[in-house]
Short mmCIF file of C-alpha atoms in Angstrom, two decimals:
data_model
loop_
_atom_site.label_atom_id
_atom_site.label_comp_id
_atom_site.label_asym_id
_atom_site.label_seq_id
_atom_site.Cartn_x
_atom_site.Cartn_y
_atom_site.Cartn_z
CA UNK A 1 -87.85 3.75 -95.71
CA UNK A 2 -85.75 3.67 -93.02
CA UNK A 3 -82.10 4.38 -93.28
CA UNK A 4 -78.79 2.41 -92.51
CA UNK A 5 -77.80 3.75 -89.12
CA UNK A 6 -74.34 2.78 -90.51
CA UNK A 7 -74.69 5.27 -93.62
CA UNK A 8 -75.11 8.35 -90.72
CA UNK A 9 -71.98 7.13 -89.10
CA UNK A 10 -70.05 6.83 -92.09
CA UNK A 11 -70.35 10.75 -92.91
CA UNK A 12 -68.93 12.11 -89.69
CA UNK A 13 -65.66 13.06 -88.59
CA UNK A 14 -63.60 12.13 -85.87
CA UNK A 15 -62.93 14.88 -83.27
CA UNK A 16 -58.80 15.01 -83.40
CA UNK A 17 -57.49 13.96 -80.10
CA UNK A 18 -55.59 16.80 -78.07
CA UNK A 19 -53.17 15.39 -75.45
CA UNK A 20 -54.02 17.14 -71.99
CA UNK A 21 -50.31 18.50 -71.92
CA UNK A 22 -50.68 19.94 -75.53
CA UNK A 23 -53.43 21.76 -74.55
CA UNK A 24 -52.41 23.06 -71.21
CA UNK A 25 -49.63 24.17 -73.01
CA UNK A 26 -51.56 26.27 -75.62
CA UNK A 27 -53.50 27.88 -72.91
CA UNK A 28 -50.49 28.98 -71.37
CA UNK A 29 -49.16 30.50 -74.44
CA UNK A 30 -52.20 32.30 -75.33
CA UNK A 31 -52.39 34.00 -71.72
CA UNK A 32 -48.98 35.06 -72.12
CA UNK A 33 -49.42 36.65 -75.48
CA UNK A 34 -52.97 38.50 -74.11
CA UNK A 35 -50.98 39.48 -71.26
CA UNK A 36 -47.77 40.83 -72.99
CA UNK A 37 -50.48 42.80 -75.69
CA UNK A 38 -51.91 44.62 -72.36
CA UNK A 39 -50.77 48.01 -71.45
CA UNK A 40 -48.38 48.36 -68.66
CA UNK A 41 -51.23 49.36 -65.85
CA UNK A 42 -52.98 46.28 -66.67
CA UNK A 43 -50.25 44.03 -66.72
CA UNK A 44 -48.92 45.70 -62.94
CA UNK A 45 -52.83 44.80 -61.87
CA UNK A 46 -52.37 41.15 -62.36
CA UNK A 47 -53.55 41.40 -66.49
CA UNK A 48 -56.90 41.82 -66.04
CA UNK A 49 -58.53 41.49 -69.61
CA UNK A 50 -61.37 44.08 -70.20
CA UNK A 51 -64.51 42.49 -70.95
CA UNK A 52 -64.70 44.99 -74.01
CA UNK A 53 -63.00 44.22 -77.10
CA UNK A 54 -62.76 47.69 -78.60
CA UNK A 55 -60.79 48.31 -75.07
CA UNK A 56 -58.77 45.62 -74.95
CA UNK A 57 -57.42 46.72 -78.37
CA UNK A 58 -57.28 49.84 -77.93
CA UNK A 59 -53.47 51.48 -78.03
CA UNK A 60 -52.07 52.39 -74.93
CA UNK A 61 -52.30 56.34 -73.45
CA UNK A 62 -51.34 57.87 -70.69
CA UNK A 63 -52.59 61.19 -70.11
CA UNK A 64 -50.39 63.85 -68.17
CA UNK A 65 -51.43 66.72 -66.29
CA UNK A 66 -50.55 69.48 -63.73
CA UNK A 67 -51.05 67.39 -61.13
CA UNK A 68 -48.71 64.90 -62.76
CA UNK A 69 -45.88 67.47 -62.97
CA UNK A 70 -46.43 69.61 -66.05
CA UNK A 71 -45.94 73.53 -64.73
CA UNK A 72 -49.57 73.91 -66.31
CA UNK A 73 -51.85 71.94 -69.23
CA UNK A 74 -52.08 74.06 -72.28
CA UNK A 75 -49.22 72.99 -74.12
CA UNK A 76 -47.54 75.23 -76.99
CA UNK A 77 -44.22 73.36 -77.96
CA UNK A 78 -42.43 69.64 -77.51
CA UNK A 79 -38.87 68.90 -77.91
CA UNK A 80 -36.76 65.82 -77.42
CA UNK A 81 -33.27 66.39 -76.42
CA UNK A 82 -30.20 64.32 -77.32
CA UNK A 83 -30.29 62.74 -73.62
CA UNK A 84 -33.90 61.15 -74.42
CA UNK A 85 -35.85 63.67 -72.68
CA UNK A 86 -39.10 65.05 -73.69
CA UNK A 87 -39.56 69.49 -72.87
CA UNK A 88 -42.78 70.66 -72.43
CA UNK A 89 -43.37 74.31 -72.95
CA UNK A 90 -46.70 75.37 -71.35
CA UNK A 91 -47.83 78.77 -70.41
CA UNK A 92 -46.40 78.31 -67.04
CA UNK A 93 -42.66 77.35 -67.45
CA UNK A 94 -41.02 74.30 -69.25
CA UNK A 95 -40.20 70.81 -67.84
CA UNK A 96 -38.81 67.48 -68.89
CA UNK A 97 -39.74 64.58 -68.66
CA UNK A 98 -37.26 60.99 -68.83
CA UNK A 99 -39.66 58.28 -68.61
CA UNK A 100 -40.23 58.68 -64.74
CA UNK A 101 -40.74 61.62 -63.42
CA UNK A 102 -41.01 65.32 -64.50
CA UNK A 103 -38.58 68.16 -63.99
CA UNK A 104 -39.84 71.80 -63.86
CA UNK A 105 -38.06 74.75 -64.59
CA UNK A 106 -39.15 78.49 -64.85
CA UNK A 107 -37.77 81.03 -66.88
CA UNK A 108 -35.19 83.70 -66.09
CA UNK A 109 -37.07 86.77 -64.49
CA UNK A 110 -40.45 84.78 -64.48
CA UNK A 111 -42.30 88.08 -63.27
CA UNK A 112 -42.10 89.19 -67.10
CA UNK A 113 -43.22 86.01 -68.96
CA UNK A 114 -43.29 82.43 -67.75
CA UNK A 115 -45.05 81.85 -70.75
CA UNK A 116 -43.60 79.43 -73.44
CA UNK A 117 -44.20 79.45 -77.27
CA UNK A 118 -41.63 77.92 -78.73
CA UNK A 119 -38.29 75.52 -78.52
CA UNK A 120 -35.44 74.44 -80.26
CA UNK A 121 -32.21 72.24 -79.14
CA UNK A 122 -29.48 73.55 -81.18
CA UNK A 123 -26.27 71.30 -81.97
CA UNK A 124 -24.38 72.62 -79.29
CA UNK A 125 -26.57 71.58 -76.61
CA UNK A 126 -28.23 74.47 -76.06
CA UNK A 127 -32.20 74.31 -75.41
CA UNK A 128 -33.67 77.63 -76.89
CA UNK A 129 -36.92 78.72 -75.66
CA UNK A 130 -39.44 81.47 -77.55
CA UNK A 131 -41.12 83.59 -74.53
CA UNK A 132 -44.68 85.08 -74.54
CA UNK A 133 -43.08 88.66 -73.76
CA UNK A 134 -38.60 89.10 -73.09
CA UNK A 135 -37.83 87.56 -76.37
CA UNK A 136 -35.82 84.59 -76.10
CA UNK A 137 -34.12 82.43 -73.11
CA UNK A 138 -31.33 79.94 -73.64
CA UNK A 139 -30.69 76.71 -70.97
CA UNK A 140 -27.19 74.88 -71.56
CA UNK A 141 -25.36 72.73 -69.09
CA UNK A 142 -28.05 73.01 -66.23
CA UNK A 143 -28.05 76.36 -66.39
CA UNK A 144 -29.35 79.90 -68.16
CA UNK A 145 -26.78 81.48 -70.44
CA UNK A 146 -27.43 84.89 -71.11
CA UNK A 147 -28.31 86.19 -75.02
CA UNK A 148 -27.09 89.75 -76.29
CA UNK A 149 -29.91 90.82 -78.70
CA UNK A 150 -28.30 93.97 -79.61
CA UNK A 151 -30.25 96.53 -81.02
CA UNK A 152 -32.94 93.96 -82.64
CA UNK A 153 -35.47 94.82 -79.63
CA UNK A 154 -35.70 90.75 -78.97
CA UNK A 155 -35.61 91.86 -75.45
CA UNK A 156 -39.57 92.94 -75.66
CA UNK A 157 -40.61 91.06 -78.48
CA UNK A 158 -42.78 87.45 -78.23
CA UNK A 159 -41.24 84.75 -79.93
CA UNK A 160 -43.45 82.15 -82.27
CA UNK A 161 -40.69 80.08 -84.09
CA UNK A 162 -37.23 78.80 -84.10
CA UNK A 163 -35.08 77.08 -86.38
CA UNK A 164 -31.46 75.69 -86.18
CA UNK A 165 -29.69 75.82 -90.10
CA UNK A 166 -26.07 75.37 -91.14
CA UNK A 167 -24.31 78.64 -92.59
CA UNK A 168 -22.08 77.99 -95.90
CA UNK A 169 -19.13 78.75 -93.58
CA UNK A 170 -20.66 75.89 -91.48
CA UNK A 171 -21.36 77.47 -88.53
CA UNK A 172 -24.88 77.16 -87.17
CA UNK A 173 -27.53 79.77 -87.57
CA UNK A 174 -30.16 80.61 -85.76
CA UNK A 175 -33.54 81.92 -87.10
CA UNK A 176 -36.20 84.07 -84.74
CA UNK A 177 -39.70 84.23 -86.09
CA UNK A 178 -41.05 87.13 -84.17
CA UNK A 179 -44.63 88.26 -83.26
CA UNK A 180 -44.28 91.68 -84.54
CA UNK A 181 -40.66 92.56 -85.74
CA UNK A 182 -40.07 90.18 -88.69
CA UNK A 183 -37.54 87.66 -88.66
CA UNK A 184 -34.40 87.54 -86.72
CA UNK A 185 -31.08 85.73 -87.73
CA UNK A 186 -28.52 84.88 -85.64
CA UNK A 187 -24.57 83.38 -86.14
CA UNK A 188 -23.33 83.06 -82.76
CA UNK A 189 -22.14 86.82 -82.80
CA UNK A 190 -24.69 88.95 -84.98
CA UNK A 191 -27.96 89.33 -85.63
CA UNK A 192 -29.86 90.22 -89.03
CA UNK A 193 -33.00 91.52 -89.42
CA UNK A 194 -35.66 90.71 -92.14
CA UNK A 195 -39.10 92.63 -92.18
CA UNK A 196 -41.60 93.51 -95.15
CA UNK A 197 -38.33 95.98 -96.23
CA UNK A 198 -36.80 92.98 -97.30
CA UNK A 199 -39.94 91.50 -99.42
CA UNK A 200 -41.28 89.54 -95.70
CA UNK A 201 -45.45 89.58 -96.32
CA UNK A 202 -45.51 90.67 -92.77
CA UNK A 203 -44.08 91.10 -90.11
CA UNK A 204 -45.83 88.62 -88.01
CA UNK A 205 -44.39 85.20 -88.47
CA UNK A 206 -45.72 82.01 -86.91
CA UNK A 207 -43.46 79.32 -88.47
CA UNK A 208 -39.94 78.21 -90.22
CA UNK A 209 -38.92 75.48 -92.05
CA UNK A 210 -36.55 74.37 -93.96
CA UNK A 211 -36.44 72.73 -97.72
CA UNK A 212 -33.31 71.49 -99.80
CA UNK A 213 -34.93 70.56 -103.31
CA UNK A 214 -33.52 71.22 -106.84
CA UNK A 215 -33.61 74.63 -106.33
CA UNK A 216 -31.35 74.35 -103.27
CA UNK A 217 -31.42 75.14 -100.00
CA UNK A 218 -34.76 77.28 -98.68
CA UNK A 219 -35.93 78.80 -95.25
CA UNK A 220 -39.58 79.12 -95.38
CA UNK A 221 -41.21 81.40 -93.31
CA UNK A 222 -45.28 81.37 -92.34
CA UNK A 223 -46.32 84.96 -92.08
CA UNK A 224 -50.31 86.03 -91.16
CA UNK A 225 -50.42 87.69 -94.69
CA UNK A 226 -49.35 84.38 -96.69
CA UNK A 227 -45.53 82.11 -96.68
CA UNK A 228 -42.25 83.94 -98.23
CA UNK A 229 -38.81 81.84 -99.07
CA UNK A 230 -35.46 82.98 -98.74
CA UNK A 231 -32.58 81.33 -100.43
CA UNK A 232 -30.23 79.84 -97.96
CA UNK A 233 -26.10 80.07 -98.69
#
């Protein structure tokens, strides 16, 4: 039996009818919003869309090397400074970098270690820096500011950690996690020593932090024979 050409009609439905300035319109708005997702280089190239998906999703990254500006490419410490600029410590001198181009700078007496481990920008201003070998180097206002160590023997030691913490006086306090001498505190004017003497598990230490829990106020300190805590004031 045939059927009632009519009764085939009946069941479709009508394609909605898009204005040609309506849909010019969401073209335009869809380029724009491809083009605005697109990482910077693309979008300076003219936004040309990779033909891969997974690429054309994939979060923007931009790789820097020597060649870039960076004194060297193994990296061993990061800092951001108050002005927005990023410090790279590498084992070939520090630099900084403010969103355009990079700044290098060496370490006093270079000849002994241009090798960085560690940094810290203190509330002050000042940018500390840890030192393969010559203990510890300190950069405020554009320039190197020498460090008394005393009789700690900083002045040969390598330098693995740093930590800024407030004293109960209110003063700042520096803390020196050493490769072979322990852990070094200093207020401004003296320095403090604390080895395996004072209950350290060695005196090797690789890292500091610091806690304020129910218990108060804690410096932690990484050591290669396990993590100690010392009560802080």
């Amino acid at each position: 039996m045939r059927r009632d050409p009519t009764h085939r009609r009946s069941t479709l439905r009508a394609r909605p009818h898009v204005r040609p300035a309506a849909a010019r319109n969401l073209r335009q708005a869809f380029a724009l919003l491809v083009f605005f997702l697109l990482p910077p280089d693309l979008q300076a190239a003219g936004g040309v869309v990779p033909t891969d998906p997974m690429v054309a999703g994939r979060p923007y990254c931009k790789l820097f090397l020597d060649v870039d500006g960076l004194p060297q490419n193994t990296v061993h410490a990061l800092v951001v400074d108050r002005e927005g600029s990023l410090w790279v410590g590498t084992q070939d001198g520090a630099a900084a970098y403010d969103g355009r181009r990079w700044m290098r700078l060496d370490l006093p007496q270079p000849g002994l270690s241009n090798f960085v481990r560690s940094m810290l920008e203190t509330r002050d201003g000042s940018l500390w820096i840890g030192r393969q070998a010559g203990g510890l180097a300190r950069y405020r206002g554009g320039k190197w500011v020498d460090v008394d160590f005393g009789a700690t023997g900083l002045a040969e030691q390598r330098v693995n950690a740093l930590l800024e913490t407030q004293g109960a006086d209110g003063r700042s306090e520096l803390w020196v996690g050493t490769a072979e001498n322990g852990l070094l505190r200093y207020d401004g004017q003296n320095w403090t020593a604390f080895g395996p003497a004072a209950g350290l598990p060695s005196a090797q230490v690789w890292s500091l932090l610091e806690s304020n829990g129910s218990e108060g106020r804690r410096l932690w300190i990484g050591t290669t024979a396990g993590p100690a805590t010392l009560r802080l004031a």
